[in-house]
CSV table of C-alpha atoms in Angstrom, one decimal:
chain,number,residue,atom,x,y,z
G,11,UNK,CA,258.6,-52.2,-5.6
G,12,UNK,CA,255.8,-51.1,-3.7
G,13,UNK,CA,253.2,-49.1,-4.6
G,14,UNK,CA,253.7,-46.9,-1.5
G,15,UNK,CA,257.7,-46.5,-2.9
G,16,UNK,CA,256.8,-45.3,-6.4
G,17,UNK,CA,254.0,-42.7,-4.9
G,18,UNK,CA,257.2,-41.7,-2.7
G,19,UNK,CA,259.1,-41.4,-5.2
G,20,UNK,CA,257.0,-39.1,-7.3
G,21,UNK,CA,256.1,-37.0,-4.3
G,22,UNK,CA,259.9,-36.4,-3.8
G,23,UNK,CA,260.5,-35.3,-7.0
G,24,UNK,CA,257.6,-33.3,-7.1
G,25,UNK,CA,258.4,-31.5,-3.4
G,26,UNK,CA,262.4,-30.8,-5.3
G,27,UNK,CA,260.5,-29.6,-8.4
G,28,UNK,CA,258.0,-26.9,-6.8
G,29,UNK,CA,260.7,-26.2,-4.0
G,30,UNK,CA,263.5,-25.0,-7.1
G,31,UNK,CA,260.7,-23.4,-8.7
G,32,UNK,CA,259.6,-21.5,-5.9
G,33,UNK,CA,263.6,-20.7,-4.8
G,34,UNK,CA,263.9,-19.2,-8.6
G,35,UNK,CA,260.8,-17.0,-8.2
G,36,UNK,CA,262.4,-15.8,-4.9
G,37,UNK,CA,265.8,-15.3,-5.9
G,38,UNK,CA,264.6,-13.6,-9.1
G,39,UNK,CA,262.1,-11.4,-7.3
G,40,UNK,CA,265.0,-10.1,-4.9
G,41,UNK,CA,267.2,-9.2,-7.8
G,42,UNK,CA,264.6,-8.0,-10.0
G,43,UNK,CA,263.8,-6.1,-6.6
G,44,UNK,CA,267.4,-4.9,-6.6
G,45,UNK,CA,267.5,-2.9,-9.9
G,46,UNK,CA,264.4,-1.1,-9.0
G,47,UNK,CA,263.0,1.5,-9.8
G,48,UNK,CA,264.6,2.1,-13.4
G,49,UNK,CA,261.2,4.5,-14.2
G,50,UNK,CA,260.0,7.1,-12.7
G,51,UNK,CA,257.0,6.3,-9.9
G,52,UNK,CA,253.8,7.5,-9.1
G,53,UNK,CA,252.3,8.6,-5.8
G,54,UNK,CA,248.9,9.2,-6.2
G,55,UNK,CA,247.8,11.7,-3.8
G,56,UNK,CA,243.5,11.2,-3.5
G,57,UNK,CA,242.6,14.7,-2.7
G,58,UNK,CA,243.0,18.1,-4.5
G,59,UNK,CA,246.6,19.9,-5.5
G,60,UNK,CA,247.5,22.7,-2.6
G,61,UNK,CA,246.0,21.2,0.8
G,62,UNK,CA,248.0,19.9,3.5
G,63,UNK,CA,248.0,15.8,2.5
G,64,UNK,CA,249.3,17.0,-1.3
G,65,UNK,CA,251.7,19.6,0.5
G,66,UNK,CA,253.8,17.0,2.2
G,67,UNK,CA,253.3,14.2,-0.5
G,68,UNK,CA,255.7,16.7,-2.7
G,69,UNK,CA,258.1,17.0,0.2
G,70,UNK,CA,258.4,13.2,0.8
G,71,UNK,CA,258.1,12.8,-3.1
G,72,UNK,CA,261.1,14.9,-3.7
G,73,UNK,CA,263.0,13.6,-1.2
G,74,UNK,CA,262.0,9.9,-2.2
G,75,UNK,CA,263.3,10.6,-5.2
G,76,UNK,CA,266.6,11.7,-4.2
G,77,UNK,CA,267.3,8.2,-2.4
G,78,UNK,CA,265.9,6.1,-5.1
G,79,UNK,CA,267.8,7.5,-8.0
G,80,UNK,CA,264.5,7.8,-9.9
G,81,UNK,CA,261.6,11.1,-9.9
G,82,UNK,CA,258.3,10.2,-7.9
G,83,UNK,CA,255.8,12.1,-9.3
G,84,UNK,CA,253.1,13.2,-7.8
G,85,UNK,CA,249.7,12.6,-9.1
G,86,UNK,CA,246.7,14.0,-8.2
G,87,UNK,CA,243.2,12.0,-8.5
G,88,UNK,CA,240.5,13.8,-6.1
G,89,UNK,CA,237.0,13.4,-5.9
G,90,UNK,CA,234.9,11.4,-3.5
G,91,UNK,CA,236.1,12.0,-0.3
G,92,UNK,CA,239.2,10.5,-1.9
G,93,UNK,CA,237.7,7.5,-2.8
G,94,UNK,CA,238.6,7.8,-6.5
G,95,UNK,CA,242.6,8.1,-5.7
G,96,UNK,CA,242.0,5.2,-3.3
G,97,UNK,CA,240.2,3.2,-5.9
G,98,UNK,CA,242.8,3.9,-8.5
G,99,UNK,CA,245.7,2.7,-6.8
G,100,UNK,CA,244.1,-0.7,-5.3
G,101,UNK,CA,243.9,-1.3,-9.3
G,102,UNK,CA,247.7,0.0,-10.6
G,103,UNK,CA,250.0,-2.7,-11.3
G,104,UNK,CA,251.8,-4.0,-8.3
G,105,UNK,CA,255.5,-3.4,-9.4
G,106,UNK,CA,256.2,-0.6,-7.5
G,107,UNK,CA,255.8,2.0,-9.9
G,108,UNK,CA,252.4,2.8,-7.7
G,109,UNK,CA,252.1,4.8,-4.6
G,110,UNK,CA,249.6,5.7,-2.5
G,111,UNK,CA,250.3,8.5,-0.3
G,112,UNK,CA,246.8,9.1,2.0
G,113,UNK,CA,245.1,10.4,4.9
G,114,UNK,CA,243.1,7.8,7.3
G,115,UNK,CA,239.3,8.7,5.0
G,116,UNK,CA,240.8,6.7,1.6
G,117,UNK,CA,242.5,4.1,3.2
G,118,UNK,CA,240.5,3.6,6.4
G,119,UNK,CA,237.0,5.6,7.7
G,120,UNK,CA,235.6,5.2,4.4
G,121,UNK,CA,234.6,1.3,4.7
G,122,UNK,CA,232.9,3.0,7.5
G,123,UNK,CA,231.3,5.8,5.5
G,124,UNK,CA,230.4,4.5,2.1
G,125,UNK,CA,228.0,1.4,2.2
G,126,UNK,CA,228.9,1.2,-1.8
G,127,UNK,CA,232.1,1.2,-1.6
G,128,UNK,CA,234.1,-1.0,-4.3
G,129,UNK,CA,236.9,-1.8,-2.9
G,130,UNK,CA,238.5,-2.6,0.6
G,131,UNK,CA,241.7,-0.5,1.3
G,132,UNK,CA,242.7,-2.5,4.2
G,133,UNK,CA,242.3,-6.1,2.1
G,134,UNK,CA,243.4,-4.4,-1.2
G,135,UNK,CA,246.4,-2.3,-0.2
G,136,UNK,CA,250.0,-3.2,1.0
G,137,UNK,CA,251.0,-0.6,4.0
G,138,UNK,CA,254.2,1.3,3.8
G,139,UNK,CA,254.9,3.4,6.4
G,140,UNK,CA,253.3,6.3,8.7
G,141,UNK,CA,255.0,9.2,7.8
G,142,UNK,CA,253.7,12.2,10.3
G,143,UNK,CA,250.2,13.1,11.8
G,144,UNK,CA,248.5,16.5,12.9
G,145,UNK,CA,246.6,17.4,15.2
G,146,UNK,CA,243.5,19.1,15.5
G,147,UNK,CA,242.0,21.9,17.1
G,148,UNK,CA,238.9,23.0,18.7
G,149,UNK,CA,238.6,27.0,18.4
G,150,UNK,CA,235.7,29.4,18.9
G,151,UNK,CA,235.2,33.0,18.0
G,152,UNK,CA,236.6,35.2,20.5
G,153,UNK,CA,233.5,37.3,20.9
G,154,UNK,CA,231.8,34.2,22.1
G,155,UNK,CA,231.9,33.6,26.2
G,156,UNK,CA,233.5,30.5,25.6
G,157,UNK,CA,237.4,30.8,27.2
G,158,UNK,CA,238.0,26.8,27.5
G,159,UNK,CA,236.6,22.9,26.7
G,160,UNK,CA,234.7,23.2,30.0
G,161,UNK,CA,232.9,26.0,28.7
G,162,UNK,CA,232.0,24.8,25.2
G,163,UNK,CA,231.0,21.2,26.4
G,164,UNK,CA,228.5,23.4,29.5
G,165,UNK,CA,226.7,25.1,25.9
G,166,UNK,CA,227.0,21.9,24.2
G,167,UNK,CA,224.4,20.7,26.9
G,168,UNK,CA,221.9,23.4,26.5
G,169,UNK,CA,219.8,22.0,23.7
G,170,UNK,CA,220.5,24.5,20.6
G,171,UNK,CA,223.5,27.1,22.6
G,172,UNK,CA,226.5,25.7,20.5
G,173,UNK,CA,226.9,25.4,17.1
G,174,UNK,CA,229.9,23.7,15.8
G,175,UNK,CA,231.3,23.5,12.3
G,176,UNK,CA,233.5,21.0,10.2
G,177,UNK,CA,234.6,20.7,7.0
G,178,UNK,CA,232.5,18.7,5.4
G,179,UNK,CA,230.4,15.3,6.4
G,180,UNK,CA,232.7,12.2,7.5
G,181,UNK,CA,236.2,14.5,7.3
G,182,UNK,CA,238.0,13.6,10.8
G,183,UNK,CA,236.7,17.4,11.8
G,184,UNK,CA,233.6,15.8,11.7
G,185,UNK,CA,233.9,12.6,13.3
G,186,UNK,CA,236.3,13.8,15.8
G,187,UNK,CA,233.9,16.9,16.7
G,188,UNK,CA,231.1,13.5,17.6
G,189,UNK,CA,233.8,11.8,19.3
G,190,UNK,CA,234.3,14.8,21.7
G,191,UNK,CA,230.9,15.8,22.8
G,192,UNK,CA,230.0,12.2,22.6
G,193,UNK,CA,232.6,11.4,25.5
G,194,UNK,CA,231.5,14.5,27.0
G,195,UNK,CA,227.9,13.5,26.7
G,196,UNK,CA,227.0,17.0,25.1
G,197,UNK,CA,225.6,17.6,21.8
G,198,UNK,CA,225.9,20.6,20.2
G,199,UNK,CA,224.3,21.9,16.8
G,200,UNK,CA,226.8,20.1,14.1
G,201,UNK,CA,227.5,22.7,11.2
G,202,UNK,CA,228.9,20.8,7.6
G,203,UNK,CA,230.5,23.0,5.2
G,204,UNK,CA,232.5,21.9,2.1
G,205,UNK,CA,235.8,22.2,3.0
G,206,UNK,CA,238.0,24.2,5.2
G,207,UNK,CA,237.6,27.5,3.8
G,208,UNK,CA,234.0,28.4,4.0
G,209,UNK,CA,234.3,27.1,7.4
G,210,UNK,CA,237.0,29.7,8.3
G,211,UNK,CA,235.3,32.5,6.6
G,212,UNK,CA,231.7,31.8,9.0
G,213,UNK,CA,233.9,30.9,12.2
G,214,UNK,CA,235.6,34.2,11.7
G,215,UNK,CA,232.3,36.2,11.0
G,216,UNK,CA,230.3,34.6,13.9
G,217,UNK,CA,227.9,32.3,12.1
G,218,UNK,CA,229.1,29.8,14.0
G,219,UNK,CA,230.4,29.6,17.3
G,220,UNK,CA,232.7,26.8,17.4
G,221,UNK,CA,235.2,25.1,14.6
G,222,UNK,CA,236.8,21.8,14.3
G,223,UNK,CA,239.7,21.2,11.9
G,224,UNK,CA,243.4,20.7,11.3
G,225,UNK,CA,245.9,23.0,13.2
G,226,UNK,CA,247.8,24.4,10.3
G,227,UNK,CA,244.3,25.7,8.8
G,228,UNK,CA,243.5,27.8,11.9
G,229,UNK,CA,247.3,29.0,12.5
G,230,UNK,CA,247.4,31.9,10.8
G,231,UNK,CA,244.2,32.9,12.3
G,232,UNK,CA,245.2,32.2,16.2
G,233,UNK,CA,248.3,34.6,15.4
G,234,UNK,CA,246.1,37.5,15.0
G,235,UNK,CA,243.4,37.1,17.2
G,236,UNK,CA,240.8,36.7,14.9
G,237,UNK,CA,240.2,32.9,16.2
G,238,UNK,CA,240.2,31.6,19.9
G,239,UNK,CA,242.3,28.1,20.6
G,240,UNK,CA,240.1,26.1,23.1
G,241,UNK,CA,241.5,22.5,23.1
G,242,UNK,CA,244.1,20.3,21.2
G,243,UNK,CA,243.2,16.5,20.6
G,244,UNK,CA,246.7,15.1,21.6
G,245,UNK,CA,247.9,13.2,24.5
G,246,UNK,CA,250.2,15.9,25.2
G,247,UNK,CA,250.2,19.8,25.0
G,248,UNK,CA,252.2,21.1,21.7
G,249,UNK,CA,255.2,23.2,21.5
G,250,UNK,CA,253.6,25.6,18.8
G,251,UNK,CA,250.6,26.4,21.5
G,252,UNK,CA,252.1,25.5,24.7
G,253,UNK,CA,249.5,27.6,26.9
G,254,UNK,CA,246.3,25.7,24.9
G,255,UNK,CA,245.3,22.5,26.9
G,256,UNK,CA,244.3,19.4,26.0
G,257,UNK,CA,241.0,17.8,25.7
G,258,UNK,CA,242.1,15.2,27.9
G,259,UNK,CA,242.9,18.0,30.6
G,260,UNK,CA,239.3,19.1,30.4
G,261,UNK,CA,238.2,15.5,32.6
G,262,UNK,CA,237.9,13.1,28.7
G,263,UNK,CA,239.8,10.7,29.9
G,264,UNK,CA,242.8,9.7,27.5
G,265,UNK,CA,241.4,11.1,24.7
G,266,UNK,CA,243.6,11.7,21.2
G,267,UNK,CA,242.5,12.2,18.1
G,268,UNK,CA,244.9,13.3,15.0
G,269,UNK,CA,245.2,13.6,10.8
G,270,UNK,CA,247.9,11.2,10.6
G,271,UNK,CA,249.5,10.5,6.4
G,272,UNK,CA,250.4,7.1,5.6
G,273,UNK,CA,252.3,5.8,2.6
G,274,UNK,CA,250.6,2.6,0.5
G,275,UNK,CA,251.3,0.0,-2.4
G,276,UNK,CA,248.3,-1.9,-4.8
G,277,UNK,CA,248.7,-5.3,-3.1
G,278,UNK,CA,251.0,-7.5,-4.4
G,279,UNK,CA,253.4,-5.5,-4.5
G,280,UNK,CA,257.5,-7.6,-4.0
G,281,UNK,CA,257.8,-7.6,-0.5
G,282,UNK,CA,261.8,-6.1,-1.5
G,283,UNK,CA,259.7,-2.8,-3.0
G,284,UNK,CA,258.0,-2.2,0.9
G,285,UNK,CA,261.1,-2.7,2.4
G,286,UNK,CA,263.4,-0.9,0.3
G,287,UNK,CA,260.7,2.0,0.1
G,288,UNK,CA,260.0,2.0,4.0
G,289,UNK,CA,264.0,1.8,5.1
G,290,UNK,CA,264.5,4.9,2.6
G,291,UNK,CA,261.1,7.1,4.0
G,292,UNK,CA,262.8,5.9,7.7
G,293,UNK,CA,266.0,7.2,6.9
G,294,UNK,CA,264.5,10.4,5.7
G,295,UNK,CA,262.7,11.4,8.9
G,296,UNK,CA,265.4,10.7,11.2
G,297,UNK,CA,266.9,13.9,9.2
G,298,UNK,CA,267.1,17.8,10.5
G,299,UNK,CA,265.8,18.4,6.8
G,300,UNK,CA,262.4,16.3,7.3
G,301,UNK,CA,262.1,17.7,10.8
G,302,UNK,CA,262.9,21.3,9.7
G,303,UNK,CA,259.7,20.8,6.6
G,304,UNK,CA,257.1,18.8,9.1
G,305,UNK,CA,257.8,21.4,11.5
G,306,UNK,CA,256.7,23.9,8.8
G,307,UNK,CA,253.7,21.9,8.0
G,308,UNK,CA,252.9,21.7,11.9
G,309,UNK,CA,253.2,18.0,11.7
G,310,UNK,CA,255.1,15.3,13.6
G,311,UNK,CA,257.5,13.1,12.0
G,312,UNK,CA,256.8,9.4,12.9
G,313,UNK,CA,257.9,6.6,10.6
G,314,UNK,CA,257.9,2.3,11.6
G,315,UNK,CA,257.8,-0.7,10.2
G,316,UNK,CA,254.5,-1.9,7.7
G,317,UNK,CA,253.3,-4.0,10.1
G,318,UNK,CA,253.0,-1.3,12.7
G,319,UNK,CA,251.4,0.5,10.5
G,320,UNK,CA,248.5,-2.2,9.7
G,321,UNK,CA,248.4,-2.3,13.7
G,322,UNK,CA,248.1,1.3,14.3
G,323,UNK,CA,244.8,1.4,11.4
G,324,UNK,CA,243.6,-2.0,12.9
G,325,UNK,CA,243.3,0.3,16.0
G,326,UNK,CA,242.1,3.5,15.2
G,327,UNK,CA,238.9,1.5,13.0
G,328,UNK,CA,238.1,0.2,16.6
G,329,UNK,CA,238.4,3.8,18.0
G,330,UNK,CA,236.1,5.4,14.9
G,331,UNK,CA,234.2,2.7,14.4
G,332,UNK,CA,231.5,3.0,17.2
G,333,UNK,CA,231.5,6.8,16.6
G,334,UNK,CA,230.5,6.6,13.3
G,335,UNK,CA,227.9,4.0,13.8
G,336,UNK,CA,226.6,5.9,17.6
G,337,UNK,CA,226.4,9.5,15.0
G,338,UNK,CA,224.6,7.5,12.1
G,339,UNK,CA,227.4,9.2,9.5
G,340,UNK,CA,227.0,7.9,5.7
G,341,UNK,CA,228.2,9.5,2.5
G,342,UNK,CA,225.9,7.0,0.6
């Protein structure tokens, strides 16, 4: 026999070897895949217990739970900027007993942000699904002159006439507020605080003019009068503010800019575990229930498959990319 039959030979008994081996694996990934979860799971949430992100992580939590026959418990691991919850769940074991559930700063703008950043959330991170976003809103003091966008960008070009606060350095206040004036090519005076509440507290009592954050956090505020809505960042006017135009209505083009909450694995994790966990969060959001709790949170239900999901981050990082760089914004 030839040499070229016995090296035939062995390859074919090789290729039935590794091909059985790798039809096991499969097959008992699926069915291990099947029985799962038979524990309780863990969603980490990467910010602080009580804002909006760890709000609607208990909702879907809760209502996670229900469908899988197991509790998924919510777990709280804040500090910075949510890079510690981020960093924590690249690193959990990838069986499915590990959530993430995130806003776009852990698991997107903060490659952007941090130069010492120890992990890559788009490499090191399995995507779920995209569970709801939020808008956000431009409001001003109603003493100020300022009745509309026009208005505020006509300040924003007088060197020193606007001042505009956000919550905090790199938050999507922040970066959305550059975006804005950037398109409008305006700059007003940018105003950091740490977090949404000392913001409030000085946009009510005039220190600043102008205020950039999440919708729900000026709601209450817009009710009775104490704040002024100026401009919403979506592609379309919303139902709760129907008389408040966009910014895109003001001449920016098609701007949009929103909060949006995503749900994540450690990578690795059995492809069964994203699919099982993404047809159950689907299911979910297509009820009046979910509907009837996002509407409370002033937040959209969305849902998808995971690789919409990767496609929808791999194109807001183009959108926020060039902002970030064009403002000079670093957290290092």
């Amino acid at each position: 026999m030839s040499s070229y039959g016995v090296s035939h030979q062995v390859f074919v008994r090789r290729f039935l070897h590794l091909t059985a081996g790798v039809a096991f694996a499969t097959l008992s990934c699926a069915t291990w895949a099947q029985s799962w979860p038979t524990k309780p799971v863990n969603m980490i949430v990467p910010f602080a217990a009580g804002g909006p992100l760890d709000v609607l992580a208990r909702v879907v939590a809760t209502a996670l739970g229900e469908r899988l026959g197991q509790p998924v418990v919510v777990e709280n691991k804040s500090g910075a900027g949510g890079n510690i919850g981020g960093a924590a769940a690249t690193r959990a074991a990838p069986d499915g007993y590990t959530l993430l559930m995130s806003t776009p700063g852990p698991v997107m703008t903060n490659k952007l942000l941090y130069k010492s950043l120890n992990f890559d959330p788009v490499k090191d991170l399995e995507p779920i699904v995209l569970v709801s976003d939020s808008p956000m809103l431009l409001a001003v003091n109603p003493k100020t002159p300022i009745k509309d966008l026009k208005q505020a960008i006509a300040f924003a070009r007088q060197p020193g006439a606007l001042t505009v606060g956000n919550p905090g350095i790199g938050t999507l206040g922040h970066i959305t507020t550059e975006y804005l004036f950037r398109e409008a090519k305006a700059k007003p005076t940018m105003v950091p605080y740490k977090g949404s509440a000392p913001l409030i507290t000085d946009l009510i009592g005039g220190q600043v003019m102008a205020g950039m954050d999440f919708l729900p956090t000026y709601m209450p505020y817009l009710k009775d009068g104490k704040l002024r809505a100026v401009a919403v960042t979506t592609a379309k006017r919303l139902a709760v503010l129907p008389d408040v135009p966009t910014v895109a209505e003001a001449g920016l083009g098609n701007f949009e800019a929103v909060g949006w909450y995503a749900l994540f694995a450690p990578k690795g994790t059995p492809r069964a575990i994203i699919e099982r966990v993404n047809h159950e969060v689907n299911a979910w959001l297509k009820t009046d229930e979910a509907k009837s709790q996002l509407d409370t949170l002033v937040m959209r239900p969305l849902g998808g498959t995971p690789a919409e999901l990767s496609s929808y981050i791999g194109d807001e990082l183009k959108k926020w990319e060039p902002v970030i760089k064009a403002a000079n914004i670093s957290l290092d």
